[in-house]
mmCIF file of C-alpha atoms in Angstrom:
data_model
loop_
_atom_site.group_PDB
_atom_site.id
_atom_site.type_symbol
_atom_site.label_atom_id
_atom_site.label_comp_id
_atom_site.label_asym_id
_atom_site.label_seq_id
_atom_site.Cartn_x
_atom_site.Cartn_y
_atom_site.Cartn_z
ATOM 1 C CA MET P 1066 105.852 87.084 19.698
ATOM 2 C CA LYS P 1067 109.547 86.180 19.505
ATOM 3 C CA SER P 1068 110.539 88.924 22.100
ATOM 4 C CA LEU P 1069 107.884 87.488 24.406
ATOM 5 C CA GLU P 1070 109.314 83.882 23.952
ATOM 6 C CA ARG P 1071 112.776 85.129 24.759
ATOM 7 C CA ASN P 1072 111.648 86.944 27.845
ATOM 8 C CA ALA P 1073 109.717 83.881 28.960
ATOM 9 C CA ASN P 1074 112.680 81.667 28.470
ATOM 10 C CA ASP P 1075 114.940 84.064 30.453
ATOM 11 C CA ILE P 1076 112.397 84.161 33.324
ATOM 12 C CA ARG P 1077 112.215 80.430 33.401
ATOM 13 C CA LYS P 1078 116.024 80.215 33.759
ATOM 14 C CA ASN P 1079 115.955 82.794 36.504
ATOM 15 C CA ILE P 1080 113.236 80.825 38.360
ATOM 16 C CA VAL P 1081 115.221 77.759 38.396
ATOM 17 C CA ASP P 1082 118.372 79.697 39.443
ATOM 18 C CA MET P 1083 116.923 81.537 42.240
ATOM 19 C CA ILE P 1084 115.148 78.541 43.787
ATOM 20 C CA TYR P 1085 118.422 76.541 43.524
ATOM 21 C CA SER P 1086 120.263 79.339 45.199
ATOM 22 C CA SER P 1087 117.765 79.581 48.143
ATOM 23 C CA LYS P 1088 117.450 75.782 48.418
ATOM 24 C CA SER P 1089 113.770 76.648 48.887
ATOM 25 C CA GLY P 1090 110.757 77.636 46.800
ATOM 26 C CA HIS P 1091 107.862 76.569 44.538
ATOM 27 C CA PRO P 1092 109.203 75.849 40.988
ATOM 28 C CA GLY P 1093 106.174 73.850 39.600
ATOM 29 C CA GLY P 1094 103.492 76.547 39.739
ATOM 30 C CA SER P 1095 106.079 79.270 39.022
ATOM 31 C CA LEU P 1096 107.125 77.717 35.725
ATOM 32 C CA SER P 1097 103.483 77.036 34.662
ATOM 33 C CA ALA P 1098 102.564 80.645 34.897
ATOM 34 C CA VAL P 1099 105.459 82.278 32.965
ATOM 35 C CA GLU P 1100 103.681 82.991 29.679
ATOM 36 C CA ILE P 1101 100.782 84.615 31.544
ATOM 37 C CA LEU P 1102 102.980 86.949 33.495
ATOM 38 C CA THR P 1103 105.276 87.608 30.542
ATOM 39 C CA TYR P 1104 102.392 88.710 28.412
ATOM 40 C CA LEU P 1105 100.869 90.812 31.198
ATOM 41 C CA TYR P 1106 104.064 92.708 32.051
ATOM 42 C CA PHE P 1107 105.481 93.017 28.567
ATOM 43 C CA LYS P 1108 102.444 93.801 26.591
ATOM 44 C CA GLU P 1109 99.137 93.938 28.487
ATOM 45 C CA MET P 1110 99.378 96.145 31.435
ATOM 46 C CA ASN P 1111 99.669 99.944 31.741
ATOM 47 C CA ILE P 1112 102.874 100.025 33.935
ATOM 48 C CA ASP P 1113 106.129 101.956 34.084
ATOM 49 C CA PRO P 1114 109.088 100.378 35.958
ATOM 50 C CA GLN P 1115 110.569 103.926 36.145
ATOM 51 C CA ASN P 1116 107.507 105.123 37.926
ATOM 52 C CA PRO P 1117 106.202 102.082 39.610
ATOM 53 C CA LYS P 1118 103.696 104.031 41.818
ATOM 54 C CA LYS P 1119 102.052 106.082 39.162
ATOM 55 C CA GLN P 1120 98.438 106.443 40.177
ATOM 56 C CA ASP P 1121 96.816 105.168 36.929
ATOM 57 C CA ARG P 1122 98.869 101.958 36.593
ATOM 58 C CA ASP P 1123 97.135 98.744 36.147
ATOM 59 C CA ARG P 1124 97.391 96.381 39.168
ATOM 60 C CA PHE P 1125 98.494 92.728 39.420
ATOM 61 C CA VAL P 1126 97.754 90.626 42.420
ATOM 62 C CA LEU P 1127 99.477 87.139 42.715
ATOM 63 C CA SER P 1128 96.807 85.387 44.609
ATOM 64 C CA LYS P 1129 98.687 82.095 44.618
ATOM 65 C CA GLY P 1130 101.593 84.027 46.587
ATOM 66 C CA HIS P 1131 103.747 80.882 46.960
ATOM 67 C CA ALA P 1132 104.561 81.252 43.209
ATOM 68 C CA ALA P 1133 106.460 84.386 44.107
ATOM 69 C CA PRO P 1134 109.529 83.331 42.052
ATOM 70 C CA VAL P 1135 107.552 83.909 38.764
ATOM 71 C CA LEU P 1136 106.530 87.385 39.946
ATOM 72 C CA TYR P 1137 110.069 88.242 41.127
ATOM 73 C CA ALA P 1138 111.763 86.947 37.965
ATOM 74 C CA THR P 1139 109.259 88.874 35.704
ATOM 75 C CA LEU P 1140 109.587 92.132 37.669
ATOM 76 C CA ALA P 1141 113.468 91.853 37.338
ATOM 77 C CA GLN P 1142 113.229 91.023 33.611
ATOM 78 C CA ARG P 1143 110.904 94.035 33.133
ATOM 79 C CA GLY P 1144 113.407 96.330 34.888
ATOM 80 C CA TYR P 1145 111.903 96.927 38.295
ATOM 81 C CA PHE P 1146 115.129 95.991 40.115
ATOM 82 C CA ASP P 1147 118.457 94.329 39.259
ATOM 83 C CA LYS P 1148 118.521 90.613 38.427
ATOM 84 C CA GLU P 1149 121.340 90.121 40.936
ATOM 85 C CA MET P 1150 118.817 90.480 43.612
ATOM 86 C CA LEU P 1151 117.084 87.356 42.452
ATOM 87 C CA ASN P 1152 119.767 85.342 44.259
ATOM 88 C CA THR P 1153 118.614 86.626 47.600
ATOM 89 C CA LEU P 1154 115.256 84.789 47.337
ATOM 90 C CA ARG P 1155 114.120 83.813 50.869
ATOM 91 C CA LYS P 1156 117.305 85.029 52.491
ATOM 92 C CA LEU P 1157 117.217 86.902 55.772
ATOM 93 C CA HIS P 1158 116.420 90.602 55.276
ATOM 94 C CA SER P 1159 115.894 90.139 51.447
ATOM 95 C CA PRO P 1160 112.936 92.062 49.971
ATOM 96 C CA LEU P 1161 112.243 88.765 47.979
ATOM 97 C CA GLN P 1162 110.356 86.885 50.658
ATOM 98 C CA GLY P 1163 108.729 83.541 50.281
ATOM 99 C CA HIS P 1164 105.509 85.285 49.510
ATOM 100 C CA PRO P 1165 105.268 88.826 47.879
ATOM 101 C CA ASP P 1166 105.483 91.599 50.407
ATOM 102 C CA SER P 1167 104.345 95.106 49.171
ATOM 103 C CA LYS P 1168 106.189 96.920 51.951
ATOM 104 C CA LYS P 1169 109.531 95.417 50.898
ATOM 105 C CA LEU P 1170 109.549 95.192 47.157
ATOM 106 C CA VAL P 1171 108.776 97.792 44.516
ATOM 107 C CA GLY P 1172 106.374 96.556 41.955
ATOM 108 C CA VAL P 1173 104.302 94.448 44.338
ATOM 109 C CA ASP P 1174 100.863 95.973 44.703
ATOM 110 C CA VAL P 1175 99.546 93.678 47.336
ATOM 111 C CA SER P 1176 101.094 91.258 49.832
ATOM 112 C CA THR P 1177 99.798 87.748 49.348
ATOM 113 C CA GLY P 1178 100.174 84.485 51.023
ATOM 114 C CA SER P 1179 97.036 82.884 52.358
ATOM 115 C CA LEU P 1180 95.108 81.344 49.454
ATOM 116 C CA GLY P 1181 91.955 83.155 48.529
ATOM 117 C CA GLN P 1182 92.860 86.569 49.920
ATOM 118 C CA GLY P 1183 94.683 87.775 46.799
ATOM 119 C CA ILE P 1184 91.544 87.627 44.475
ATOM 120 C CA SER P 1185 89.599 89.132 47.391
ATOM 121 C CA ASN P 1186 91.992 92.066 47.465
ATOM 122 C CA ALA P 1187 91.851 92.376 43.617
ATOM 123 C CA VAL P 1188 88.141 92.600 43.791
ATOM 124 C CA GLY P 1189 88.374 95.374 46.308
ATOM 125 C CA ILE P 1190 90.893 97.324 44.152
ATOM 126 C CA ALA P 1191 88.764 96.879 41.092
ATOM 127 C CA LEU P 1192 85.664 98.031 42.948
ATOM 128 C CA GLY P 1193 87.610 101.195 44.193
ATOM 129 C CA ALA P 1194 88.647 101.946 40.643
ATOM 130 C CA LYS P 1195 85.059 101.729 39.407
ATOM 131 C CA ILE P 1196 83.893 104.087 42.203
ATOM 132 C CA ASP P 1197 86.668 106.502 41.263
ATOM 133 C CA LYS P 1198 85.789 106.195 37.498
ATOM 134 C CA SER P 1199 89.345 105.355 36.993
ATOM 135 C CA SER P 1200 90.790 103.616 33.935
ATOM 136 C CA VAL P 1201 92.816 101.232 36.068
ATOM 137 C CA ARG P 1202 92.429 97.400 35.224
ATOM 138 C CA VAL P 1203 93.092 94.728 37.745
ATOM 139 C CA TYR P 1204 94.629 91.309 37.061
ATOM 140 C CA SER P 1205 94.902 88.505 39.442
ATOM 141 C CA LEU P 1206 96.531 85.056 39.080
ATOM 142 C CA LEU P 1207 95.040 82.146 41.036
ATOM 143 C CA GLY P 1208 96.041 78.495 41.335
ATOM 144 C CA ASP P 1209 93.542 75.800 40.512
ATOM 145 C CA GLY P 1210 94.038 74.204 43.921
ATOM 146 C CA GLU P 1211 93.386 77.639 45.328
ATOM 147 C CA VAL P 1212 89.921 77.532 43.894
ATOM 148 C CA GLN P 1213 89.034 75.033 46.515
ATOM 149 C CA GLU P 1214 88.956 77.917 48.990
ATOM 150 C CA GLY P 1215 85.451 79.168 49.760
ATOM 151 C CA LEU P 1216 86.929 82.766 49.993
ATOM 152 C CA VAL P 1217 87.556 82.550 46.234
ATOM 153 C CA TRP P 1218 83.864 82.156 45.434
ATOM 154 C CA GLU P 1219 82.604 84.882 47.756
ATOM 155 C CA ALA P 1220 85.062 87.258 45.985
ATOM 156 C CA LEU P 1221 83.873 86.196 42.436
ATOM 157 C CA MET P 1222 80.174 86.469 43.555
ATOM 158 C CA ALA P 1223 80.896 90.064 44.700
ATOM 159 C CA ALA P 1224 82.887 90.833 41.465
ATOM 160 C CA ALA P 1225 79.832 89.597 39.310
ATOM 161 C CA HIS P 1226 77.430 91.512 41.680
ATOM 162 C CA TYR P 1227 79.248 94.765 41.136
ATOM 163 C CA LYS P 1228 79.803 94.111 37.456
ATOM 164 C CA LEU P 1229 83.515 94.633 37.594
ATOM 165 C CA ASP P 1230 84.383 94.534 34.017
ATOM 166 C CA ASN P 1231 87.839 95.929 34.923
ATOM 167 C CA LEU P 1232 88.747 92.748 36.689
ATOM 168 C CA VAL P 1233 90.423 89.797 35.054
ATOM 169 C CA ALA P 1234 91.151 86.770 37.068
ATOM 170 C CA ILE P 1235 93.374 84.120 35.584
ATOM 171 C CA ILE P 1236 93.252 80.517 36.961
ATOM 172 C CA ASP P 1237 96.657 78.713 36.445
ATOM 173 C CA ASN P 1238 94.996 75.221 35.646
ATOM 174 C CA ASN P 1239 98.035 72.899 35.740
ATOM 175 C CA GLY P 1240 95.955 70.192 37.350
ATOM 176 C CA LEU P 1241 98.239 69.518 40.285
ATOM 177 C CA GLN P 1242 98.592 70.705 43.897
ATOM 178 C CA ILE P 1243 101.000 69.775 46.624
ATOM 179 C CA ASP P 1244 99.059 66.558 47.473
ATOM 180 C CA GLY P 1245 98.456 65.494 43.929
ATOM 181 C CA LYS P 1246 95.678 65.821 41.309
ATOM 182 C CA ASN P 1247 92.994 68.385 41.964
ATOM 183 C CA GLU P 1248 90.257 66.034 41.545
ATOM 184 C CA ASP P 1249 91.767 63.609 44.030
ATOM 185 C CA VAL P 1250 92.213 66.245 46.738
ATOM 186 C CA MET P 1251 88.954 68.168 46.307
ATOM 187 C CA ASN P 1252 87.343 68.010 42.885
ATOM 188 C CA ILE P 1253 86.932 71.482 41.209
ATOM 189 C CA TYR P 1254 85.534 70.468 38.009
ATOM 190 C CA SER P 1255 83.571 71.323 35.874
ATOM 191 C CA LEU P 1256 85.246 74.616 36.613
ATOM 192 C CA LYS P 1257 83.862 76.308 33.543
ATOM 193 C CA ASP P 1258 80.265 75.488 34.409
ATOM 194 C CA LYS P 1259 80.706 76.687 38.078
ATOM 195 C CA LEU P 1260 82.161 79.948 36.980
ATOM 196 C CA LYS P 1261 79.462 80.654 34.400
ATOM 197 C CA ALA P 1262 76.909 80.000 37.034
ATOM 198 C CA PHE P 1263 78.320 82.973 38.822
ATOM 199 C CA ASN P 1264 77.574 85.217 35.864
ATOM 200 C CA LEU P 1265 81.174 85.622 34.780
ATOM 201 C CA ASN P 1266 82.650 85.929 31.323
ATOM 202 C CA VAL P 1267 84.574 82.579 31.234
ATOM 203 C CA LEU P 1268 87.283 81.809 28.613
ATOM 204 C CA GLU P 1269 89.370 78.618 28.274
ATOM 205 C CA ILE P 1270 92.806 78.850 26.652
ATOM 206 C CA ASP P 1271 96.104 77.286 26.278
ATOM 207 C CA GLY P 1272 98.132 79.198 28.963
ATOM 208 C CA HIS P 1273 101.433 78.650 27.159
ATOM 209 C CA SER P 1274 100.218 80.193 23.862
ATOM 210 C CA PHE P 1275 100.867 83.867 23.558
ATOM 211 C CA GLU P 1276 98.279 84.043 20.644
ATOM 212 C CA GLU P 1277 95.549 82.570 22.894
ATOM 213 C CA ILE P 1278 96.546 84.797 25.871
ATOM 214 C CA GLU P 1279 96.310 87.828 23.664
ATOM 215 C CA LYS P 1280 92.942 86.967 22.249
ATOM 216 C CA ALA P 1281 91.586 86.288 25.837
ATOM 217 C CA PHE P 1282 92.790 89.613 27.215
ATOM 218 C CA ASP P 1283 91.429 91.389 24.140
ATOM 219 C CA ASN P 1284 88.079 89.695 24.838
ATOM 220 C CA ALA P 1285 88.116 90.727 28.443
ATOM 221 C CA LYS P 1286 88.751 94.438 27.369
ATOM 222 C CA HIS P 1287 85.695 94.344 25.187
ATOM 223 C CA THR P 1288 83.381 92.664 27.740
ATOM 224 C CA LYS P 1289 81.126 95.103 29.533
ATOM 225 C CA GLU P 1290 79.430 94.863 32.876
ATOM 226 C CA MET P 1291 80.847 91.461 33.623
ATOM 227 C CA PRO P 1292 84.287 90.330 35.142
ATOM 228 C CA THR P 1293 86.348 87.830 33.064
ATOM 229 C CA VAL P 1294 87.770 84.643 34.309
ATOM 230 C CA ILE P 1295 90.474 82.998 32.103
ATOM 231 C CA ILE P 1296 90.985 79.202 32.673
ATOM 232 C CA ALA P 1297 94.530 78.839 31.482
ATOM 233 C CA LYS P 1298 95.442 75.214 30.828
ATOM 234 C CA THR P 1299 99.045 74.859 31.779
ATOM 235 C CA VAL P 1300 101.718 72.292 32.502
ATOM 236 C CA LYS P 1301 103.164 72.382 36.093
ATOM 237 C CA GLY P 1302 107.021 72.677 35.735
ATOM 238 C CA LYS P 1303 106.696 73.770 32.162
ATOM 239 C CA GLY P 1304 110.010 73.936 30.387
ATOM 240 C CA VAL P 1305 111.984 71.567 32.581
ATOM 241 C CA SER P 1306 111.451 67.971 31.413
ATOM 242 C CA PHE P 1307 111.875 66.178 34.781
ATOM 243 C CA MET P 1308 109.601 68.689 36.592
ATOM 244 C CA GLU P 1309 106.738 68.694 34.192
ATOM 245 C CA ASN P 1310 103.471 67.326 35.489
ATOM 246 C CA GLU P 1311 105.071 66.172 38.734
ATOM 247 C CA ALA P 1312 103.330 67.053 41.834
ATOM 248 C CA GLY P 1313 106.495 66.526 43.805
ATOM 249 C CA TRP P 1314 107.973 69.671 42.241
ATOM 250 C CA HIS P 1315 105.340 71.862 43.753
ATOM 251 C CA GLY P 1316 107.678 73.042 46.581
ATOM 252 C CA ASN P 1317 111.171 71.474 46.235
ATOM 253 C CA ALA P 1318 114.307 73.093 45.202
ATOM 254 C CA PRO P 1319 116.670 71.421 42.568
ATOM 255 C CA SER P 1320 120.022 70.037 43.377
ATOM 256 C CA LEU P 1321 123.103 71.441 41.583
ATOM 257 C CA GLU P 1322 122.947 68.678 39.137
ATOM 258 C CA GLN P 1323 119.207 69.161 38.538
ATOM 259 C CA ARG P 1324 119.770 72.839 38.217
ATOM 260 C CA ASN P 1325 122.365 72.414 35.526
ATOM 261 C CA ILE P 1326 120.140 69.977 33.492
ATOM 262 C CA ALA P 1327 117.254 72.294 33.767
ATOM 263 C CA ILE P 1328 119.364 75.371 32.616
ATOM 264 C CA GLN P 1329 120.823 73.364 29.698
ATOM 265 C CA GLU P 1330 117.377 72.290 28.577
ATOM 266 C CA LEU P 1331 116.176 75.885 28.637
ATOM 267 C CA GLU P 1332 119.282 77.219 26.867
ATOM 268 C CA SER P 1333 118.902 74.585 24.132
ATOM 269 C CA LYS P 1334 115.513 76.056 23.188
ATOM 270 C CA GLY P 1335 117.237 78.647 21.116
ATOM 271 C CA VAL P 1336 114.494 81.340 21.357
#
């Protein structure tokens, strides 16, 4: 798992740098999802950066589209495009928009932004793959605040109805959204019980443990006639001490001094 840890640490540094450079972005929910995307792109998914449009590739949909920095940093780390491009985040004419745009950036399968629509797209892609009898698997990352959207539950109801065992939804359960704690804004708990009632294969894991992430994805691959939803317990702002568990870092960019402190902390981890 050492190589995964090194990649995750590099991705975290690039997230901080790109958001500092743009003076805009969403660091908290990007940093919380690093291990999940690192595992997906470096071990789990059938993908090829040299042939990004190959027909039988697995698909990833970032349903919480505002966390675009973690997707961009992961794609660059995996070799989809030059890391130098990361510094163009949210700049005019840059392919790295504030939300992923499939028409502008190679490696982005679905344009996302409005919460709830990403998982809905993922369900449609998974259903299409089933109809085509394709080996394609579909993965979608949601925010826990996003689960407050009714559209999410309609999509999951359809996924269960059509027995989409080629679909894995991962909920980045860091407990915070832009206005504070989930339970204070609109309580989503018990999330596990709600999801199980929809006839879904529900797994709860530490979203920063590569070992637990691996076991969960392996479980999903061996589960038949039922979609899998992984509730990944994470820390918002993970890896940067002053950002961790702080709702204020949902959508704020660090100053130069904060950027330097964050990079120093990440470099000191020595992975």
